[in-house]
Amino acid sequence: MKSFFHVSDIGDLGAALEEARQVKATPFAWKHLGTDKTIMLVFFNSSLRTRLSSQKAALNLGMNPIVLNIGQDSWKLETQMGVVMDGDKSEHLREAIPVMTSYCDLIGIRSFAGLTDRGYDYSETVLRQFIDYGGKPVISLESATVHPCQAFADLITIEEYRTKPRPKVVMTWAPHPRALPQAVPNSFAEWMNAADVDFVITHPRGYELDPAFVGPARVEYDQMKALEGADFVYAKNWSCPGVTNPAQYGQVLSKDMSWTVDAKHMAVTDNAYFLHCLPVRRNMIVSDEVIDSPRSLVIPEAANRVVSAQVVMKRMLESL
Ligand code: CP
């Protein structure tokens, strides 16, 4: 595997889930693969789970992880091409990328969407530069439009807890005070469409995700109707993707608290499990009662971030 952005990069999902099961059961069995190998984990944005789970996965595989926080540990980096660098950014990605990749065997990048220029974000401009100028396998640790390590961990969790051959999985938009990227819902949709689940997306009008990620999923604008009979409820906020109105890209169009997932919403499901990628705003996205209930899987879901990252790194090491 040379890059990890989309569900297609992992190949057969059944084989990937079986590999995840083996990695979880015997996490240190492939320590030899990473001996004398280094992974660089580059963060343009904050992280708790991705930073720690990626380091843990690398250590389980015997690799040395190096974490770099851009702008804190390093010079501030310019990411736009062709600009006069007379501002506060001291170094361009064009030089920084090949320098960083000369020190490592694999590289992971966290670089959120700016949410001001849809074309720039949806071209994955920063991530593409790491591919073009780095020459090493690249993992998206949440880039402008995708968060594949999260979606793979979500699928692993659904596989572990499902009690039906084809469970109903509902991804619901929920309110948040700030504008958030669409990477998590994009990837979750992409991975659920590839999995053997009955997948439904619900959100207020104006929040339509990019059709490339929605694919064949059913979209239901009535949240309570969408949640009926659900086996898994995946809550997430996202800002306006600008599909129906490009001028609204990245904006907060609604803070409608009736969309907050609470006991009333869970009551219409088939005793569904609750999922969220974290960090979560309690009593905005989900009520205390739901996230603290025995049906909440947010902690095992986060723990599976080590497993998804380790499967991806293992495959990359195997193909070096
Ligand atoms: N879910 C997730 O990616 O968490 P962090 O932003 O803390 O890494």
Tab-separated table of C-alpha atoms and ligand atoms in Angstrom:
chain	number	residue	atom	x	y	z
A	1	MET	CA	0.000	0.000	0.000
A	2	LYS	CA	1.527	3.340	-1.110
A	3	SER	CA	-1.118	5.715	0.215
A	4	PHE	CA	-4.134	5.587	2.494
A	5	PHE	CA	-6.922	8.052	1.802
A	6	HIS	CA	-9.906	6.123	0.478
A	7	VAL	CA	-11.654	2.836	1.221
A	8	SER	CA	-10.432	1.557	-2.148
A	9	ASP	CA	-6.832	1.770	-0.831
A	10	ILE	CA	-7.510	-1.012	1.702
A	11	GLY	CA	-8.828	-3.461	-0.923
A	12	ASP	CA	-11.156	-6.270	0.142
A	13	LEU	CA	-12.972	-5.113	3.307
A	14	GLY	CA	-13.560	-8.643	4.600
A	15	ALA	CA	-9.813	-9.346	4.446
A	16	ALA	CA	-9.020	-6.009	6.104
A	17	LEU	CA	-11.458	-6.721	8.954
A	18	GLU	CA	-9.956	-10.192	9.461
A	19	GLU	CA	-6.480	-8.628	9.538
A	20	ALA	CA	-7.742	-6.088	12.083
A	21	ARG	CA	-9.019	-8.950	14.253
A	22	GLN	CA	-5.602	-10.628	14.137
A	23	VAL	CA	-3.738	-7.375	14.849
A	24	LYS	CA	-5.994	-6.692	17.835
A	25	ALA	CA	-5.488	-10.235	19.196
A	26	THR	CA	-1.687	-10.249	18.754
A	27	PRO	CA	-0.529	-6.630	18.399
A	28	PHE	CA	3.201	-7.395	18.752
A	29	ALA	CA	3.363	-10.281	16.261
A	30	TRP	CA	4.710	-8.068	13.438
A	31	LYS	CA	7.346	-6.156	15.447
A	32	HIS	CA	10.040	-7.351	13.053
A	33	LEU	CA	8.447	-5.387	10.174
A	34	GLY	CA	9.256	-2.008	11.732
A	35	THR	CA	12.739	-2.677	13.064
A	36	ASP	CA	15.030	0.220	12.049
A	37	LYS	CA	12.096	1.937	10.328
A	38	THR	CA	10.792	5.435	11.128
A	39	ILE	CA	7.361	6.991	10.680
A	40	MET	CA	6.965	10.759	10.746
A	41	LEU	CA	3.618	12.037	12.031
A	42	VAL	CA	3.101	15.632	10.914
A	43	PHE	CA	0.370	17.680	12.594
A	44	PHE	CA	-0.801	21.006	11.193
A	45	ASN	CA	-3.760	20.797	13.638
A	46	SER	CA	-4.563	19.589	17.162
A	47	SER	CA	-5.184	15.932	17.948
A	48	LEU	CA	-5.528	13.561	20.890
A	49	ARG	CA	-6.605	10.190	19.469
A	50	THR	CA	-4.854	10.304	16.112
A	51	ARG	CA	-1.550	11.418	17.597
A	52	LEU	CA	-1.524	8.801	20.371
A	53	SER	CA	-3.040	5.888	18.453
A	54	SER	CA	-0.642	6.397	15.530
A	55	GLN	CA	2.357	6.432	17.857
A	56	LYS	CA	1.081	3.326	19.683
A	57	ALA	CA	0.462	1.487	16.398
A	58	ALA	CA	3.974	2.366	15.181
A	59	LEU	CA	5.519	1.180	18.453
A	60	ASN	CA	3.533	-2.094	18.288
A	61	LEU	CA	5.125	-2.664	14.867
A	62	GLY	CA	8.622	-1.936	16.178
A	63	MET	CA	8.892	1.435	14.385
A	64	ASN	CA	10.285	4.700	15.703
A	65	PRO	CA	7.611	7.424	15.539
A	66	ILE	CA	8.670	11.075	15.218
A	67	VAL	CA	5.904	13.614	15.867
A	68	LEU	CA	6.185	17.108	14.413
A	69	ASN	CA	3.732	19.907	15.280
A	70	ILE	CA	4.002	22.398	12.436
A	71	GLY	CA	4.300	25.986	13.647
A	72	GLN	CA	5.066	24.926	17.233
A	73	ASP	CA	8.016	22.542	16.859
A	74	SER	CA	8.934	23.743	13.359
A	75	TRP	CA	8.946	26.884	11.228
A	76	LYS	CA	5.538	27.991	10.026
A	77	LEU	CA	5.112	26.465	6.564
A	78	GLU	CA	3.722	28.074	3.417
A	79	THR	CA	1.402	25.677	1.591
A	80	GLN	CA	0.310	27.830	-1.405
A	81	MET	CA	2.419	27.737	-4.556
A	82	GLY	CA	3.594	30.892	-6.332
A	83	VAL	CA	3.223	33.298	-3.408
A	84	VAL	CA	5.681	36.003	-2.318
A	85	MET	CA	6.746	34.763	1.107
A	86	ASP	CA	6.863	38.131	2.853
A	87	GLY	CA	4.577	37.096	5.766
A	88	ASP	CA	5.134	35.051	8.922
A	89	LYS	CA	5.800	31.740	7.116
A	90	SER	CA	9.535	31.012	6.978
A	91	GLU	CA	9.649	27.824	4.903
A	92	HIS	CA	7.726	26.371	1.957
A	93	LEU	CA	6.279	22.857	1.912
A	94	ARG	CA	8.170	22.370	-1.380
A	95	GLU	CA	11.468	22.130	0.536
A	96	ALA	CA	10.110	20.955	3.903
A	97	ILE	CA	8.434	17.835	2.474
A	98	PRO	CA	11.498	16.217	0.847
A	99	VAL	CA	13.570	17.144	3.911
A	100	MET	CA	11.058	15.451	6.249
A	101	THR	CA	10.697	12.361	4.082
A	102	SER	CA	14.502	11.995	3.865
A	103	TYR	CA	14.333	11.212	7.597
A	104	CYS	CA	11.592	8.556	7.491
A	105	ASP	CA	10.150	5.498	5.723
A	106	LEU	CA	6.424	6.346	6.101
A	107	ILE	CA	4.695	9.665	6.709
A	108	GLY	CA	1.289	10.581	8.157
A	109	ILE	CA	-0.276	14.012	7.711
A	110	ARG	CA	-3.002	15.863	9.630
A	111	SER	CA	-4.075	18.914	7.694
A	112	PHE	CA	-7.657	20.136	8.123
A	113	ALA	CA	-9.745	21.914	5.528
A	114	GLY	CA	-9.474	25.700	5.646
A	115	LEU	CA	-13.245	25.901	4.916
A	116	THR	CA	-12.888	29.091	2.862
A	117	ASP	CA	-11.970	27.760	-0.606
A	118	ARG	CA	-13.852	24.614	-1.589
A	119	GLY	CA	-11.680	24.003	-4.656
A	120	TYR	CA	-8.465	24.200	-2.627
A	121	ASP	CA	-9.826	21.876	0.089
A	122	TYR	CA	-11.476	19.324	-2.213
A	123	SER	CA	-8.296	19.093	-4.334
A	124	GLU	CA	-6.484	17.947	-1.144
A	125	THR	CA	-3.821	20.537	-2.027
A	126	VAL	CA	-1.592	19.969	1.022
A	127	LEU	CA	-1.791	16.175	0.984
A	128	ARG	CA	-1.115	16.066	-2.774
A	129	GLN	CA	2.140	17.956	-2.234
A	130	PHE	CA	3.296	15.250	0.198
A	131	ILE	CA	2.577	12.647	-2.492
A	132	ASP	CA	4.209	14.640	-5.271
A	133	TYR	CA	7.320	15.804	-3.422
A	134	GLY	CA	7.777	13.231	-0.639
A	135	GLY	CA	8.424	9.956	-2.411
A	136	LYS	CA	7.316	7.918	0.636
A	137	PRO	CA	4.002	6.188	1.502
A	138	VAL	CA	1.502	8.762	2.852
A	139	ILE	CA	-1.297	8.209	5.388
A	140	SER	CA	-4.086	10.769	5.805
A	141	LEU	CA	-4.429	11.379	9.539
A	142	GLU	CA	-7.447	13.561	8.637
A	143	SER	CA	-6.830	15.744	5.674
A	144	ALA	CA	-9.116	18.302	4.031
A	145	THR	CA	-11.783	15.853	2.838
A	146	VAL	CA	-11.129	12.431	4.411
A	147	HIS	CA	-10.339	10.726	7.732
A	148	PRO	CA	-9.832	7.098	6.675
A	149	CYS	CA	-8.132	5.847	9.880
A	150	GLN	CA	-11.258	6.974	11.782
A	151	ALA	CA	-13.697	5.389	9.322
A	152	PHE	CA	-11.781	2.092	9.371
A	153	ALA	CA	-11.873	2.091	13.202
A	154	ASP	CA	-15.616	2.847	13.049
A	155	LEU	CA	-16.169	-0.119	10.739
A	156	ILE	CA	-14.078	-2.411	12.985
A	157	THR	CA	-16.272	-1.344	15.937
A	158	ILE	CA	-19.508	-1.981	14.030
A	159	GLU	CA	-18.197	-5.394	12.986
A	160	GLU	CA	-17.391	-6.253	16.627
A	161	TYR	CA	-20.796	-5.227	18.015
A	162	ARG	CA	-23.246	-6.056	15.231
A	163	THR	CA	-25.816	-8.767	15.987
A	164	LYS	CA	-27.465	-8.786	12.548
A	165	PRO	CA	-25.939	-9.800	9.211
A	166	ARG	CA	-26.829	-6.393	7.699
A	167	PRO	CA	-27.336	-3.801	10.469
A	168	LYS	CA	-28.981	-0.430	9.893
A	169	VAL	CA	-26.408	2.345	10.380
A	170	VAL	CA	-27.624	5.955	10.564
A	171	MET	CA	-25.247	8.902	10.373
A	172	THR	CA	-26.944	11.976	11.788
A	173	TRP	CA	-25.789	15.593	11.651
A	174	ALA	CA	-25.908	17.262	15.093
A	175	PRO	CA	-25.373	20.889	16.163
A	176	HIS	CA	-22.007	22.436	17.095
A	177	PRO	CA	-21.041	26.031	17.894
A	178	ARG	CA	-18.176	26.184	15.370
A	179	ALA	CA	-17.658	25.304	11.713
A	180	LEU	CA	-16.183	21.801	11.400
A	181	PRO	CA	-14.752	20.058	8.310
A	182	GLN	CA	-16.587	17.332	6.364
A	183	ALA	CA	-13.706	14.826	6.450
A	184	VAL	CA	-15.220	12.501	9.078
A	185	PRO	CA	-18.729	12.268	7.559
A	186	ASN	CA	-17.239	11.980	4.040
A	187	SER	CA	-15.075	9.014	5.007
A	188	PHE	CA	-17.748	7.390	7.174
A	189	ALA	CA	-20.157	7.534	4.227
A	190	GLU	CA	-17.544	6.172	1.832
A	191	TRP	CA	-16.709	3.231	4.127
A	192	MET	CA	-20.342	2.422	5.032
A	193	ASN	CA	-21.259	2.372	1.338
A	194	ALA	CA	-18.514	-0.202	0.808
A	195	ALA	CA	-19.565	-2.305	3.822
A	196	ASP	CA	-22.500	-4.695	4.034
A	197	VAL	CA	-24.824	-2.385	6.012
A	198	ASP	CA	-28.114	-0.575	5.434
A	199	PHE	CA	-26.794	2.988	5.457
A	200	VAL	CA	-28.872	6.156	5.932
A	201	ILE	CA	-27.682	9.783	6.235
A	202	THR	CA	-29.812	12.446	7.894
A	203	HIS	CA	-29.162	16.182	8.123
A	204	PRO	CA	-30.979	19.510	7.766
A	205	ARG	CA	-31.396	20.818	4.209
A	206	GLY	CA	-28.284	22.652	2.997
A	207	TYR	CA	-25.883	20.157	4.603
A	208	GLU	CA	-25.798	17.758	1.614
A	209	LEU	CA	-22.403	16.037	1.453
A	210	ASP	CA	-20.407	15.788	-1.759
A	211	PRO	CA	-22.102	13.220	-4.060
A	212	ALA	CA	-18.760	11.421	-4.491
A	213	PHE	CA	-19.012	10.410	-0.828
A	214	VAL	CA	-22.802	10.014	-0.504
A	215	GLY	CA	-22.788	7.460	-3.319
A	216	PRO	CA	-25.804	5.138	-3.132
A	217	ALA	CA	-26.609	5.986	0.526
A	218	ARG	CA	-30.197	6.926	1.348
A	219	VAL	CA	-30.629	10.547	2.496
A	220	GLU	CA	-33.598	11.214	4.788
A	221	TYR	CA	-34.228	14.799	5.938
A	222	ASP	CA	-36.583	13.731	8.761
A	223	GLN	CA	-34.149	12.772	11.530
A	224	MET	CA	-36.640	10.765	13.615
A	225	LYS	CA	-37.804	8.820	10.567
A	226	ALA	CA	-34.172	8.071	9.635
A	227	LEU	CA	-33.417	6.772	13.126
A	228	GLU	CA	-36.354	4.335	13.217
A	229	GLY	CA	-35.066	0.777	13.698
A	230	ALA	CA	-31.380	1.818	13.629
A	231	ASP	CA	-28.808	-0.590	15.065
A	232	PHE	CA	-26.006	2.003	15.139
A	233	VAL	CA	-26.349	5.789	15.448
A	234	TYR	CA	-23.279	7.735	14.303
A	235	ALA	CA	-23.537	11.397	15.299
A	236	LYS	CA	-21.341	14.081	13.756
A	237	ASN	CA	-21.433	17.770	13.039
A	238	TRP	CA	-20.186	19.166	9.771
A	239	SER	CA	-20.243	22.618	8.204
A	240	CYS	CA	-21.984	23.376	4.913
A	241	PRO	CA	-20.267	21.350	2.144
A	242	GLY	CA	-21.361	23.945	-0.454
A	243	VAL	CA	-22.957	21.346	-2.735
A	244	THR	CA	-26.315	23.069	-3.207
A	245	ASN	CA	-24.950	26.600	-2.649
A	246	PRO	CA	-21.167	27.006	-3.149
A	247	ALA	CA	-21.254	30.489	-1.536
A	248	GLN	CA	-22.178	28.835	1.784
A	249	TYR	CA	-19.157	26.488	1.818
A	250	GLY	CA	-17.772	26.081	5.347
A	251	GLN	CA	-20.579	28.011	7.032
A	252	VAL	CA	-22.684	27.061	10.058
A	253	LEU	CA	-26.223	27.096	8.657
A	254	SER	CA	-28.000	25.696	11.698
A	255	LYS	CA	-27.554	25.190	15.425
A	256	ASP	CA	-30.933	23.504	15.784
A	257	MET	CA	-30.742	21.764	19.157
A	258	SER	CA	-33.654	19.484	18.256
A	259	TRP	CA	-30.999	17.497	16.305
A	260	THR	CA	-28.963	16.785	19.487
A	261	VAL	CA	-29.038	13.008	19.938
A	262	ASP	CA	-30.885	12.328	23.186
A	263	ALA	CA	-32.960	9.563	24.774
A	264	LYS	CA	-36.007	10.537	22.678
A	265	HIS	CA	-33.997	9.904	19.489
A	266	MET	CA	-32.514	6.634	20.734
A	267	ALA	CA	-36.004	5.420	21.766
A	268	VAL	CA	-37.096	5.004	18.122
A	269	THR	CA	-34.046	2.862	17.264
A	270	ASP	CA	-33.699	-0.894	17.718
A	271	ASN	CA	-31.791	-0.361	20.990
A	272	ALA	CA	-28.984	1.120	18.889
A	273	TYR	CA	-25.384	1.554	19.857
A	274	PHE	CA	-24.134	5.149	19.856
A	275	LEU	CA	-20.933	6.084	18.006
A	276	HIS	CA	-18.963	9.328	17.728
A	277	CYS	CA	-15.364	9.863	16.612
A	278	LEU	CA	-14.578	12.246	19.543
A	279	PRO	CA	-13.846	14.914	20.644
A	280	VAL	CA	-17.531	15.530	21.296
A	281	ARG	CA	-19.409	18.525	22.681
A	282	ARG	CA	-21.704	17.064	25.329
A	283	ASN	CA	-25.289	18.309	25.257
A	284	MET	CA	-24.694	19.847	21.819
A	285	ILE	CA	-24.006	16.711	19.729
A	286	VAL	CA	-25.275	14.151	22.267
A	287	SER	CA	-26.920	14.263	25.667
A	288	ASP	CA	-25.027	13.100	28.763
A	289	GLU	CA	-27.661	10.398	29.193
A	290	VAL	CA	-26.901	8.827	25.786
A	291	ILE	CA	-23.101	9.097	25.791
A	292	ASP	CA	-22.933	7.749	29.365
A	293	SER	CA	-25.329	4.873	28.639
A	294	PRO	CA	-24.229	1.229	28.296
A	295	ARG	CA	-25.049	1.468	24.552
A	296	SER	CA	-22.386	4.118	23.979
A	297	LEU	CA	-19.327	2.715	22.172
A	298	VAL	CA	-17.243	5.879	22.006
A	299	ILE	CA	-14.393	4.472	24.116
A	300	PRO	CA	-13.993	1.083	22.332
A	301	GLU	CA	-14.344	3.013	19.055
A	302	ALA	CA	-11.434	5.279	20.036
A	303	ALA	CA	-9.407	2.255	21.196
A	304	ASN	CA	-9.862	0.733	17.737
A	305	ARG	CA	-7.953	3.686	16.277
A	306	VAL	CA	-4.762	1.811	17.225
A	307	VAL	CA	-5.978	-1.253	15.330
A	308	SER	CA	-6.917	0.604	12.145
A	309	ALA	CA	-3.648	2.556	12.118
A	310	GLN	CA	-1.641	-0.609	12.750
A	311	VAL	CA	-3.238	-2.517	9.866
A	312	VAL	CA	-2.483	0.381	7.509
A	313	MET	CA	1.134	0.794	8.689
A	314	LYS	CA	1.677	-2.985	8.609
A	315	ARG	CA	0.560	-3.151	4.983
A	316	MET	CA	2.770	-0.216	4.067
A	317	LEU	CA	5.788	-1.808	5.740
A	318	GLU	CA	5.066	-5.082	3.931
A	319	SER	CA	5.117	-3.275	0.586
A	320	LEU	CA	8.265	-1.168	1.104
B	1	CP	N1	-11.225	11.336	16.184
B	1	CP	C1	-10.043	12.001	16.058
B	1	CP	O1	-9.424	12.057	14.991
B	1	CP	O2	-9.608	12.546	17.240
B	1	CP	P1	-8.408	13.590	17.345
B	1	CP	O3	-8.800	14.822	16.574
B	1	CP	O4	-8.253	13.867	18.820
B	1	CP	O5	-7.183	12.969	16.764
